[in-house]
Amino acid sequence: MAMKDAQPGTIHLKDYEAPRYLIDKTTLKVEIEQDKAKVYATLNMRRNPESDYSDNCSGNPLDSSLDSSLVLSGQQLSLEHIAINGASLTTEQYVVTEEELTIHQVPDQFELVTEVIIYPKQNTSLEGLYKSRTMYCTQCEAEGFRRITYYLDRPDVMSEFTTTIIADQSECPVLLANGNPIGSGKVGDGRHWATWHDPFRKPAYLFAMVAGDLSVVEDQFTTCSGRIVDIRLYVEPKDKDKCGHAIQSLKHAMTWDEQVYGREYDLDLFMIVAVDDFNMGAMENKGLNIFNTSCVLAHPETTTDAGFQRVEAVVAHEYFHNWSGNRVTCRDWFQLSLKEGFTVFRDAEFSADMGSRTVKRVEDINLLRTVQFAEDAGPTAHPVQPASYMEISNFYTVTIYEKGAEVVRMIHTLLGPELFRQGSDLYFSRHDGQAVTIEDFVAAMAEVSGRDFSQFMNWYRQAGTPRLSVRSEYDEKAQQYRLHFKQSCEVTKLEEGKQQQGKQKNPYQIPVKVGLVTEQGDLAFSASDEKNPREKSQVIEITEPEQTVVFEGIETCPVPSLLRGFSAPVKLDYPYSREELALLMSHDSDGVNRWDASQQLAIQLMQSLMEDYRASKPLVMDDCLSQAYAKILSESADDRAMQALVLTLPSELLLAEISDEIDVEAIHQVRRFLCGQLGSILSDQWRDTYHANISTGSYIHNASEVAQRSLKNLALRYLANAKTEDSLALVQSQFDEADNMTDRLAALSTLVNDPRPEAAVLAMQALESFFNDWHHEPLVLNQWFQVQAACSLPGGLSRVKALMEHSTFDLHNPNKVRSVIGVFCNSNPVNFHCDGGEGYRFLADQVLALDKLNPQIAARLLTPLTRWRRFSEQKQALMKGELVRIMSEPKLSSDTYEIVSKSL
Ligand code: BES
Ligand code: ZN
């Protein structure tokens, strides 16, 4: 029997069993009342002919009685009535626990009717049916449907849903569910009803319904086969003016999926609802996506460029799930990356096509290297296809999403675009309407290409980031150039036990896209085999622990450009000199590697400065970086996006990730020093760049204007870091005069982080006037919170505690929690890790408070504490102490319990 406060159990992939029963039809009636909702469910069920259990009795005499029992999931439901084939069950015929309803004997085919009561207004977990501000809405992925009714809440049970909602007409004039509306009417007492039918069978995690007083913005899309699809975006009335960008993004995504994947939308209606209280960014419920307002609303006055891009990406991502997730879904939650990794790859390619490909790629590489590599090296490391979990909500990770997308990208690289498309066509047609596995996806790719993917599967099944060491050799006489590759994958702490039992990590198949660069640009070459056509870039497949590749006919010694486009998610190690990096920065034809060379150059410099800092030596600027920067700044301004990328120093988070022992203070001081030096040495050029990139017209959101603003605001930050006299006036006037949130917020954040006393006064005033202007807009307030929570000047913890006392802060709203607590603990390392461990105590206190309200958010927030092994002994002890304190709490959620127990 499952007990709520017992230690949660572990679920293993190897134990997968097909469901014993199927649900052909699901008919729901949800009556929303003042303080509760009644849910009537009618399930047309039958024994699953494909279940092993039906014909395979293990000889255990208990099996024959278990055989006809039915176990349904259900949480926080109060069961009012239950009947099978019209006959009410007596209490002897079933058992209810905190998590399950077991009916002792059911026929082979039957109709099950249940009536339960739930309490949406008291639901602070934001799973199941809950109330967000003025509206009722649902979130069912991964296992939220069991908080609405008793059900086989697993993705391989797919059913045809019909949903009726009944509610007060004035409080909830709009009633929505998946699919098409098939009826509506009044019931008297000021109440009304609406019925929706979804013709596509789906798992319960894709169910959604909404009831509330919503405004709608409508549009239409004509599909490639000429069908007209109605688009409806439902928002609170005050947000009607912020819908245009999401609707345009949706139409772009619909067109793109037709053109790039041959996928057409399948219903006549596509709805999006925006809600303020939401655990994630958005959810792909069939025909009725539900979005966090932060991922759908956009307006130049309230939304930054990054915000606009986020909306475009999330709208596309959820739309793309209609095929990669909904039409073809997951067999079980171990296959989560089947839909998420693939869909992230799809949305990344879409964003690359809509804006700047290199910028999008660099953003994703940064995320992978800072957050995913750190996860892969920490106590919660797991393969893209995990082998086990306690709480599935904890597995919506950067590994499942970002590394999963990189793995799909490698398949794309190995196959090339045409074969990849054939593979995806085969996958979609073969498995339409099915719940399948990652192996099924890879099998389709293998079949169209004739390739063997058995070694490639290590990417899905092994945790950890492989390291790829490369050394080169040039033989002038033979005109031969050799690259020696050596791969290894460090065993993480947690895996050590298993390793000692003789389970070694297997070598990966690594696609390495290589170019050979000289002062004259890229050389044309063919690797190993002279019969290959000579090209400027080639994908080499590394499959062995050690492997050598020979390039013939190489007339001058080149600098290797390795892993172009970041062709594999590995840690690359090649002994580049500063001169070689400078050469790649200006001559590599691969934009990603030009950027990467600038990062490597800065990292080399920062690492040596950190040594000086720790040895209490004075910090002295080496001019290799400033010279390289000067060169980039003086180049023609035709690719400002690229310039802004190359001129941005690696983040503190990245420097932490590549450190053996993280010295938070040294990283922060060295980065500030370098920003200041680069600011003052190049101040004239930054000033020119600033002025040259002030936009003449009013705000437009397009790739070139975005690039211009990012370069301009970067220049402004360098000037402020250099403490030039004019910089305060520039910042202040930009803050006062900006016609858009990107420029206003950039100015505000620059001001807030300026250590000069005269800046502090201006920052206070700016924060106050910003608040007065925007206190009625929750999404802008979140940005106001974020800027302050991220401020790295001393005293961060007390500032954050004060923010939490602010009247507009609310621990129930995940966006507020992320903006204040999340930003402070993840993006303000010097303050979070301040001596004495007060930051750690603060985080643990918040996790304990949140665990009672919203376990998913509590568990997620905990991440920075789990990384204690990376810090000094003194910090380790303080961090561990807080984890132990959390662990000793008697009634922890399974979400938080899993994370804490794995990290101790
Ligand atoms: N299916 C997820 C949303 C989700 C995740 C719901 C976990 C419940 C539990 C959705 O498709 C998704 O992945 N959303 C992302 C944004 C996306 C652009 C990567 C999110 O919510 O962060
Ligand atoms: Zn997704």
PDB file of C-alpha atoms in Angstrom, residues 245-246 249-250 252-253 295 307-317 350-351 354-355 701:
ATOM      1  CA  HIS A 245       3.661  38.237 -31.660  1.00  0.00           C
ATOM      2  CA  ALA A 246       2.539  34.810 -30.415  1.00  0.00           C
ATOM      3  CA  SER A 249       5.014  33.003 -34.323  1.00  0.00           C
ATOM      4  CA  LEU A 250       2.395  30.259 -34.425  1.00  0.00           C
ATOM      5  CA  HIS A 252       5.412  30.837 -38.870  1.00  0.00           C
ATOM      6  CA  ALA A 253       5.763  27.561 -36.975  1.00  0.00           C
ATOM      7  CA  CYS A 295       5.954  32.615 -22.710  1.00  0.00           C
ATOM      8  CA  GLY A 307      11.392  37.753 -24.239  1.00  0.00           C
ATOM      9  CA  PHE A 308      10.156  38.068 -27.835  1.00  0.00           C
ATOM     10  CA  GLN A 309      12.487  35.268 -28.885  1.00  0.00           C
ATOM     11  CA  ARG A 310      11.395  33.088 -25.980  1.00  0.00           C
ATOM     12  CA  VAL A 311       7.732  33.506 -27.007  1.00  0.00           C
ATOM     13  CA  GLU A 312       8.519  32.566 -30.603  1.00  0.00           C
ATOM     14  CA  ALA A 313      10.487  29.492 -29.503  1.00  0.00           C
ATOM     15  CA  VAL A 314       7.972  28.229 -26.939  1.00  0.00           C
ATOM     16  CA  VAL A 315       4.955  28.748 -29.202  1.00  0.00           C
ATOM     17  CA  ALA A 316       6.774  26.792 -31.904  1.00  0.00           C
ATOM     18  CA  HIS A 317       7.930  24.092 -29.488  1.00  0.00           C
ATOM     19  CA  PHE A 350      13.061  26.810 -36.432  1.00  0.00           C
ATOM     20  CA  SER A 351      14.523  29.670 -34.362  1.00  0.00           C
ATOM     21  CA  MET A 354      13.729  32.753 -38.186  1.00  0.00           C
ATOM     22  CA  GLY A 355      16.673  34.782 -36.832  1.00  0.00           C
ATOM     23  CA  HIS A 701      11.645  43.208 -33.520  1.00  0.00           C
TER      24      HIS A 701
END
